[in-house]
Amino acid sequence: MPEFSDPLTKSGFSAQEIYDALDYCDNDRIKALKYLQKNKKGSGKADWRGTLYQKLEAGEVAGGDLVDALWKLWEHGEYQDNVPLKPKPFKNFVANSFNLKRNMALVEQMWEVVSVQCMPSKTAAAAPAAVEEAATAEKESEGTKENKKKREESGEEPAPKKAKTNGKPVKWKKLTTAALSEHGSMKRSKLWKKVSVGAPDGADESDWWAAISESSKYDVRGSKVKLVSEE
């Protein structure tokens, strides 16, 4: 007489899990299967047995010895859900439980099937979410820039200024004189570094240079600036 089989027995859940689910669902096999599947999704545990069953049934695993060993592993999980799912513990468990210590190559093949084909990849699962998140962020950024540009063109939002001076002109000569008072003369690059410390945020070097290069207060020769006299 053929063994009874239905979606619940083929679901990949252990005999104990099915028994408990049937007891909880008053022996309603459809409700029991839905109950088990719902709890499986919520647990975050990989349903490797269900996937393995489907692959073995569909003939997607090649090699007679490998297929036989994987069926034994699946049947073991039917009664005891104690198969470790990390490489070293899994291989040790399989080698000891199925007397395969002298055939570690077969053990390696079993792990490859279970880990690669029957367990979801965290990286693969995270990749689509990361791509979608990046695309959303890019669209939001483009939308913000476009809206800002439209507001600037319509006059609703003023275009950004190079320097924040609070409506007052920057006292470039005062800042430059203070910087030169200690040394008398300095190279332009070093002088600008000192001047920019006291200048408003966003102050432009070209504005500063235009203000002092034509002033009689400073002797500008090449890249050197020398303080001449007080005005």
PDB file of C-alpha atoms in Angstrom:
ATOM      1  CA  MET A   1       0.000   0.000   0.000  1.00  0.00           C
ATOM      2  CA  PRO A   2       1.542   3.356  -1.057  1.00  0.00           C
ATOM      3  CA  GLU A   3       2.470   5.792   1.671  1.00  0.00           C
ATOM      4  CA  PHE A   4      -0.018   8.644   2.146  1.00  0.00           C
ATOM      5  CA  SER A   5       1.221  11.868   0.586  1.00  0.00           C
ATOM      6  CA  ASP A   6      -0.263  15.348   0.265  1.00  0.00           C
ATOM      7  CA  PRO A   7       0.990  18.961   0.204  1.00  0.00           C
ATOM      8  CA  LEU A   8       1.375  18.925   3.971  1.00  0.00           C
ATOM      9  CA  THR A   9       3.626  15.834   4.037  1.00  0.00           C
ATOM     10  CA  LYS A  10       5.636  17.222   1.102  1.00  0.00           C
ATOM     11  CA  SER A  11       6.012  20.681   2.624  1.00  0.00           C
ATOM     12  CA  GLY A  12       9.421  19.963   4.143  1.00  0.00           C
ATOM     13  CA  PHE A  13       8.291  20.308   7.749  1.00  0.00           C
ATOM     14  CA  SER A  14       9.261  17.618  10.251  1.00  0.00           C
ATOM     15  CA  ALA A  15       6.804  14.991  11.464  1.00  0.00           C
ATOM     16  CA  GLN A  16       6.770  16.652  14.891  1.00  0.00           C
ATOM     17  CA  GLU A  17       6.032  20.080  13.393  1.00  0.00           C
ATOM     18  CA  ILE A  18       3.177  18.644  11.328  1.00  0.00           C
ATOM     19  CA  TYR A  19       1.790  16.773  14.345  1.00  0.00           C
ATOM     20  CA  ASP A  20       1.839  19.930  16.480  1.00  0.00           C
ATOM     21  CA  ALA A  21       0.259  22.002  13.698  1.00  0.00           C
ATOM     22  CA  LEU A  22      -2.537  19.466  13.168  1.00  0.00           C
ATOM     23  CA  ASP A  23      -3.200  19.398  16.893  1.00  0.00           C
ATOM     24  CA  TYR A  24      -3.371  23.211  16.965  1.00  0.00           C
ATOM     25  CA  CYS A  25      -5.631  23.380  13.883  1.00  0.00           C
ATOM     26  CA  ASP A  26      -8.036  20.587  14.937  1.00  0.00           C
ATOM     27  CA  ASN A  27      -6.675  18.171  12.317  1.00  0.00           C
ATOM     28  CA  ASP A  28      -7.484  20.520   9.420  1.00  0.00           C
ATOM     29  CA  ARG A  29      -4.584  19.772   7.062  1.00  0.00           C
ATOM     30  CA  ILE A  30      -5.012  22.888   4.913  1.00  0.00           C
ATOM     31  CA  LYS A  31      -5.086  25.187   7.947  1.00  0.00           C
ATOM     32  CA  ALA A  32      -2.125  23.312   9.431  1.00  0.00           C
ATOM     33  CA  LEU A  33      -0.046  23.859   6.271  1.00  0.00           C
ATOM     34  CA  LYS A  34      -0.894  27.585   6.208  1.00  0.00           C
ATOM     35  CA  TYR A  35      -0.098  27.834   9.906  1.00  0.00           C
ATOM     36  CA  LEU A  36       3.312  26.207   9.434  1.00  0.00           C
ATOM     37  CA  GLN A  37       4.161  28.353   6.404  1.00  0.00           C
ATOM     38  CA  LYS A  38       3.171  31.549   8.218  1.00  0.00           C
ATOM     39  CA  ASN A  39       5.308  30.694  11.244  1.00  0.00           C
ATOM     40  CA  LYS A  40       8.219  29.697   9.012  1.00  0.00           C
ATOM     41  CA  LYS A  41       8.222  33.084   7.291  1.00  0.00           C
ATOM     42  CA  GLY A  42       8.084  34.886  10.620  1.00  0.00           C
ATOM     43  CA  SER A  43      10.949  32.896  12.124  1.00  0.00           C
ATOM     44  CA  GLY A  44      13.482  33.980   9.509  1.00  0.00           C
ATOM     45  CA  LYS A  45      14.870  30.423   9.408  1.00  0.00           C
ATOM     46  CA  ALA A  46      15.821  29.069   5.984  1.00  0.00           C
ATOM     47  CA  ASP A  47      13.382  26.399   4.700  1.00  0.00           C
ATOM     48  CA  TRP A  48      16.174  24.323   3.183  1.00  0.00           C
ATOM     49  CA  ARG A  49      14.296  21.008   3.530  1.00  0.00           C
ATOM     50  CA  GLY A  50      11.319  22.180   1.500  1.00  0.00           C
ATOM     51  CA  THR A  51      13.578  23.477  -1.259  1.00  0.00           C
ATOM     52  CA  LEU A  52      15.722  20.334  -1.175  1.00  0.00           C
ATOM     53  CA  TYR A  53      12.631  18.151  -1.543  1.00  0.00           C
ATOM     54  CA  GLN A  54      11.490  20.077  -4.601  1.00  0.00           C
ATOM     55  CA  LYS A  55      14.913  19.874  -6.252  1.00  0.00           C
ATOM     56  CA  LEU A  56      15.281  16.154  -5.597  1.00  0.00           C
ATOM     57  CA  GLU A  57      11.765  15.434  -6.863  1.00  0.00           C
ATOM     58  CA  ALA A  58      12.425  17.492 -10.022  1.00  0.00           C
ATOM     59  CA  GLY A  59      15.717  15.673 -10.680  1.00  0.00           C
ATOM     60  CA  GLU A  60      17.763  18.872 -10.459  1.00  0.00           C
ATOM     61  CA  VAL A  61      20.571  17.203  -8.483  1.00  0.00           C
ATOM     62  CA  ALA A  62      22.955  14.946 -10.420  1.00  0.00           C
ATOM     63  CA  GLY A  63      24.862  11.918  -9.094  1.00  0.00           C
ATOM     64  CA  GLY A  64      23.337   8.757  -7.656  1.00  0.00           C
ATOM     65  CA  ASP A  65      25.375   8.713  -4.429  1.00  0.00           C
ATOM     66  CA  LEU A  66      24.757  12.407  -3.844  1.00  0.00           C
ATOM     67  CA  VAL A  67      21.013  12.090  -4.423  1.00  0.00           C
ATOM     68  CA  ASP A  68      20.775   9.075  -2.080  1.00  0.00           C
ATOM     69  CA  ALA A  69      22.711  10.904   0.650  1.00  0.00           C
ATOM     70  CA  LEU A  70      20.539  14.015   0.315  1.00  0.00           C
ATOM     71  CA  TRP A  71      17.354  11.938   0.588  1.00  0.00           C
ATOM     72  CA  LYS A  72      18.691  10.425   3.806  1.00  0.00           C
ATOM     73  CA  LEU A  73      19.422  13.935   5.083  1.00  0.00           C
ATOM     74  CA  TRP A  74      15.913  15.083   4.172  1.00  0.00           C
ATOM     75  CA  GLU A  75      14.348  12.034   5.893  1.00  0.00           C
ATOM     76  CA  HIS A  76      16.419  12.707   9.021  1.00  0.00           C
ATOM     77  CA  GLY A  77      14.989  16.223   9.147  1.00  0.00           C
ATOM     78  CA  GLU A  78      11.498  14.744   8.935  1.00  0.00           C
ATOM     79  CA  TYR A  79      11.830  13.541  12.528  1.00  0.00           C
ATOM     80  CA  GLN A  80      14.582  15.728  14.016  1.00  0.00           C
ATOM     81  CA  ASP A  81      15.134  19.372  13.165  1.00  0.00           C
ATOM     82  CA  ASN A  82      18.716  19.443  14.413  1.00  0.00           C
ATOM     83  CA  VAL A  83      20.764  19.814  11.230  1.00  0.00           C
ATOM     84  CA  PRO A  84      23.237  22.711  11.679  1.00  0.00           C
ATOM     85  CA  LEU A  85      23.354  25.169   8.782  1.00  0.00           C
ATOM     86  CA  LYS A  86      26.914  26.462   9.072  1.00  0.00           C
ATOM     87  CA  PRO A  87      29.728  24.876   7.022  1.00  0.00           C
ATOM     88  CA  LYS A  88      31.912  23.172   9.642  1.00  0.00           C
ATOM     89  CA  PRO A  89      29.110  22.004  12.005  1.00  0.00           C
ATOM     90  CA  PHE A  90      27.058  20.758   9.030  1.00  0.00           C
ATOM     91  CA  LYS A  91      29.931  18.700   7.596  1.00  0.00           C
ATOM     92  CA  ASN A  92      30.801  17.217  10.983  1.00  0.00           C
ATOM     93  CA  PHE A  93      27.151  16.366  11.634  1.00  0.00           C
ATOM     94  CA  VAL A  94      26.648  14.694   8.242  1.00  0.00           C
ATOM     95  CA  ALA A  95      29.945  12.796   8.392  1.00  0.00           C
ATOM     96  CA  ASN A  96      29.127  11.402  11.843  1.00  0.00           C
ATOM     97  CA  SER A  97      25.380  10.821  11.399  1.00  0.00           C
ATOM     98  CA  PHE A  98      25.585   9.078   8.022  1.00  0.00           C
ATOM     99  CA  ASN A  99      28.945   7.345   8.434  1.00  0.00           C
ATOM    100  CA  LEU A 100      30.636   9.406   5.729  1.00  0.00           C
ATOM    101  CA  LYS A 101      33.947  10.208   7.446  1.00  0.00           C
ATOM    102  CA  ARG A 102      35.790   8.323   4.685  1.00  0.00           C
ATOM    103  CA  ASN A 103      33.911  10.135   1.958  1.00  0.00           C
ATOM    104  CA  MET A 104      34.350  13.801   2.776  1.00  0.00           C
ATOM    105  CA  ALA A 105      34.131  14.680  -0.913  1.00  0.00           C
ATOM    106  CA  LEU A 106      30.497  13.573  -0.842  1.00  0.00           C
ATOM    107  CA  VAL A 107      29.953  15.578   2.344  1.00  0.00           C
ATOM    108  CA  GLU A 108      31.334  18.670   0.572  1.00  0.00           C
ATOM    109  CA  GLN A 109      28.924  18.097  -2.326  1.00  0.00           C
ATOM    110  CA  MET A 110      26.013  17.791   0.090  1.00  0.00           C
ATOM    111  CA  TRP A 111      26.931  21.085   1.746  1.00  0.00           C
ATOM    112  CA  GLU A 112      27.239  22.763  -1.638  1.00  0.00           C
ATOM    113  CA  VAL A 113      23.725  21.666  -2.622  1.00  0.00           C
ATOM    114  CA  VAL A 114      22.184  22.666   0.704  1.00  0.00           C
ATOM    115  CA  SER A 115      24.016  25.991   1.083  1.00  0.00           C
ATOM    116  CA  VAL A 116      24.030  27.232  -2.518  1.00  0.00           C
ATOM    117  CA  GLN A 117      20.785  25.825  -3.886  1.00  0.00           C
ATOM    118  CA  CYS A 118      18.540  25.503  -0.842  1.00  0.00           C
ATOM    119  CA  MET A 119      19.351  28.516   1.334  1.00  0.00           C
ATOM    120  CA  PRO A 120      18.589  32.114   0.295  1.00  0.00           C
ATOM    121  CA  SER A 121      21.608  34.363  -0.156  1.00  0.00           C
ATOM    122  CA  LYS A 122      21.569  37.393   2.167  1.00  0.00           C
ATOM    123  CA  THR A 123      23.603  39.351  -0.371  1.00  0.00           C
ATOM    124  CA  ALA A 124      21.254  38.455  -3.217  1.00  0.00           C
ATOM    125  CA  ALA A 125      18.235  39.404  -1.110  1.00  0.00           C
ATOM    126  CA  ALA A 126      19.768  42.700  -0.023  1.00  0.00           C
ATOM    127  CA  ALA A 127      20.975  43.731  -3.494  1.00  0.00           C
ATOM    128  CA  PRO A 128      17.548  44.556  -5.039  1.00  0.00           C
ATOM    129  CA  ALA A 129      16.576  46.534  -1.935  1.00  0.00           C
ATOM    130  CA  ALA A 130      19.852  48.494  -2.057  1.00  0.00           C
ATOM    131  CA  VAL A 131      19.417  49.261  -5.781  1.00  0.00           C
ATOM    132  CA  GLU A 132      15.837  50.397  -5.233  1.00  0.00           C
ATOM    133  CA  GLU A 133      16.840  52.586  -2.292  1.00  0.00           C
ATOM    134  CA  ALA A 134      19.659  54.214  -4.313  1.00  0.00           C
ATOM    135  CA  ALA A 135      17.318  54.854  -7.258  1.00  0.00           C
ATOM    136  CA  THR A 136      14.721  56.445  -4.960  1.00  0.00           C
ATOM    137  CA  ALA A 137      17.343  58.678  -3.341  1.00  0.00           C
ATOM    138  CA  GLU A 138      18.615  59.756  -6.760  1.00  0.00           C
ATOM    139  CA  LYS A 139      15.106  60.625  -7.946  1.00  0.00           C
ATOM    140  CA  GLU A 140      14.438  62.633  -4.790  1.00  0.00           C
ATOM    141  CA  SER A 141      17.736  64.485  -5.203  1.00  0.00           C
ATOM    142  CA  GLU A 142      16.992  65.301  -8.854  1.00  0.00           C
ATOM    143  CA  GLY A 143      13.497  66.451  -7.928  1.00  0.00           C
ATOM    144  CA  THR A 144      14.824  68.734  -5.192  1.00  0.00           C
ATOM    145  CA  LYS A 145      17.396  70.314  -7.535  1.00  0.00           C
ATOM    146  CA  GLU A 146      14.812  70.829 -10.274  1.00  0.00           C
ATOM    147  CA  ASN A 147      12.308  72.419  -7.904  1.00  0.00           C
ATOM    148  CA  LYS A 148      14.979  74.683  -6.461  1.00  0.00           C
ATOM    149  CA  LYS A 149      16.032  75.795  -9.930  1.00  0.00           C
ATOM    150  CA  LYS A 150      12.433  76.601 -10.846  1.00  0.00           C
ATOM    151  CA  ARG A 151      11.999  78.662  -7.656  1.00  0.00           C
ATOM    152  CA  GLU A 152      15.178  80.592  -8.396  1.00  0.00           C
ATOM    153  CA  GLU A 153      14.086  81.309 -11.979  1.00  0.00           C
ATOM    154  CA  SER A 154      10.649  82.460 -10.861  1.00  0.00           C
ATOM    155  CA  GLY A 155      12.118  84.715  -8.166  1.00  0.00           C
ATOM    156  CA  GLU A 156      10.638  82.747  -5.292  1.00  0.00           C
ATOM    157  CA  GLU A 157      14.053  81.731  -4.035  1.00  0.00           C
ATOM    158  CA  PRO A 158      17.166  83.896  -4.452  1.00  0.00           C
ATOM    159  CA  ALA A 159      20.218  82.386  -6.108  1.00  0.00           C
ATOM    160  CA  PRO A 160      23.057  81.602  -3.681  1.00  0.00           C
ATOM    161  CA  LYS A 161      25.685  84.275  -3.202  1.00  0.00           C
ATOM    162  CA  LYS A 162      29.410  83.687  -3.227  1.00  0.00           C
ATOM    163  CA  ALA A 163      29.924  85.290   0.176  1.00  0.00           C
ATOM    164  CA  LYS A 164      27.667  85.906   3.159  1.00  0.00           C
ATOM    165  CA  THR A 165      28.372  89.476   4.181  1.00  0.00           C
ATOM    166  CA  ASN A 166      25.035  90.343   5.851  1.00  0.00           C
ATOM    167  CA  GLY A 167      24.623  93.176   3.327  1.00  0.00           C
ATOM    168  CA  LYS A 168      27.848  94.897   4.390  1.00  0.00           C
ATOM    169  CA  PRO A 169      31.028  95.186   2.290  1.00  0.00           C
ATOM    170  CA  VAL A 170      33.959  93.099   3.440  1.00  0.00           C
ATOM    171  CA  LYS A 171      36.778  95.183   4.934  1.00  0.00           C
ATOM    172  CA  TRP A 172      39.521  93.544   2.881  1.00  0.00           C
ATOM    173  CA  LYS A 173      42.125  96.259   3.543  1.00  0.00           C
ATOM    174  CA  LYS A 174      41.614  96.112   7.307  1.00  0.00           C
ATOM    175  CA  LEU A 175      41.980  92.318   7.326  1.00  0.00           C
ATOM    176  CA  THR A 176      45.028  92.437   5.044  1.00  0.00           C
ATOM    177  CA  THR A 177      46.771  95.157   7.064  1.00  0.00           C
ATOM    178  CA  ALA A 178      46.225  93.210  10.260  1.00  0.00           C
ATOM    179  CA  ALA A 179      47.712  90.092   8.678  1.00  0.00           C
ATOM    180  CA  LEU A 180      50.749  91.984   7.326  1.00  0.00           C
ATOM    181  CA  SER A 181      51.412  93.991  10.469  1.00  0.00           C
ATOM    182  CA  GLU A 182      53.430  91.138  11.986  1.00  0.00           C
ATOM    183  CA  HIS A 183      55.629  90.324   8.985  1.00  0.00           C
ATOM    184  CA  GLY A 184      55.622  93.362   6.698  1.00  0.00           C
ATOM    185  CA  SER A 185      55.516  91.210   3.565  1.00  0.00           C
ATOM    186  CA  MET A 186      54.072  87.787   2.696  1.00  0.00           C
ATOM    187  CA  LYS A 187      53.418  85.548  -0.271  1.00  0.00           C
ATOM    188  CA  ARG A 188      49.926  85.873  -1.694  1.00  0.00           C
ATOM    189  CA  SER A 189      48.886  82.309  -0.842  1.00  0.00           C
ATOM    190  CA  LYS A 190      49.967  82.563   2.823  1.00  0.00           C
ATOM    191  CA  LEU A 191      48.481  86.034   3.151  1.00  0.00           C
ATOM    192  CA  TRP A 192      45.120  84.844   1.826  1.00  0.00           C
ATOM    193  CA  LYS A 193      45.081  82.018   4.376  1.00  0.00           C
ATOM    194  CA  LYS A 194      45.440  84.512   7.195  1.00  0.00           C
ATOM    195  CA  VAL A 195      42.933  86.959   5.717  1.00  0.00           C
ATOM    196  CA  SER A 196      40.333  84.277   5.023  1.00  0.00           C
ATOM    197  CA  VAL A 197      40.249  83.324   8.714  1.00  0.00           C
ATOM    198  CA  GLY A 198      38.639  86.658   9.554  1.00  0.00           C
ATOM    199  CA  ALA A 199      36.567  86.915   6.346  1.00  0.00           C
ATOM    200  CA  PRO A 200      32.859  85.957   6.156  1.00  0.00           C
ATOM    201  CA  ASP A 201      31.888  82.411   5.210  1.00  0.00           C
ATOM    202  CA  GLY A 202      32.098  81.887   1.456  1.00  0.00           C
ATOM    203  CA  ALA A 203      34.363  84.899   0.860  1.00  0.00           C
ATOM    204  CA  ASP A 204      36.074  84.777  -2.528  1.00  0.00           C
ATOM    205  CA  GLU A 205      39.833  85.161  -2.969  1.00  0.00           C
ATOM    206  CA  SER A 206      39.412  86.983  -6.287  1.00  0.00           C
ATOM    207  CA  ASP A 207      37.283  89.691  -4.594  1.00  0.00           C
ATOM    208  CA  TRP A 208      39.976  90.169  -1.955  1.00  0.00           C
ATOM    209  CA  TRP A 209      42.768  90.355  -4.525  1.00  0.00           C
ATOM    210  CA  ALA A 210      40.901  92.898  -6.656  1.00  0.00           C
ATOM    211  CA  ALA A 211      40.482  95.107  -3.576  1.00  0.00           C
ATOM    212  CA  ILE A 212      44.131  95.172  -2.461  1.00  0.00           C
ATOM    213  CA  SER A 213      46.178  94.769  -5.661  1.00  0.00           C
ATOM    214  CA  GLU A 214      45.364  98.316  -6.846  1.00  0.00           C
ATOM    215  CA  SER A 215      45.673  99.915  -3.422  1.00  0.00           C
ATOM    216  CA  SER A 216      48.627 102.218  -2.766  1.00  0.00           C
ATOM    217  CA  LYS A 217      48.701 100.820   0.754  1.00  0.00           C
ATOM    218  CA  TYR A 218      50.384  97.658  -0.516  1.00  0.00           C
ATOM    219  CA  ASP A 219      53.398  97.026  -2.692  1.00  0.00           C
ATOM    220  CA  VAL A 220      52.519  94.033  -4.907  1.00  0.00           C
ATOM    221  CA  ARG A 221      55.461  92.445  -6.709  1.00  0.00           C
ATOM    222  CA  GLY A 222      54.702  89.108  -8.347  1.00  0.00           C
ATOM    223  CA  SER A 223      53.377  86.785  -5.675  1.00  0.00           C
ATOM    224  CA  LYS A 224      54.613  88.940  -2.775  1.00  0.00           C
ATOM    225  CA  VAL A 225      52.565  91.574  -0.986  1.00  0.00           C
ATOM    226  CA  LYS A 226      54.232  94.195   1.233  1.00  0.00           C
ATOM    227  CA  LEU A 227      52.623  96.682   3.602  1.00  0.00           C
ATOM    228  CA  VAL A 228      53.708 100.198   2.587  1.00  0.00           C
ATOM    229  CA  SER A 229      52.018 102.706   4.829  1.00  0.00           C
ATOM    230  CA  GLU A 230      48.862 103.521   6.755  1.00  0.00           C
ATOM    231  CA  GLU A 231      46.214 105.481   4.803  1.00  0.00           C
TER     232      GLU A 231
END
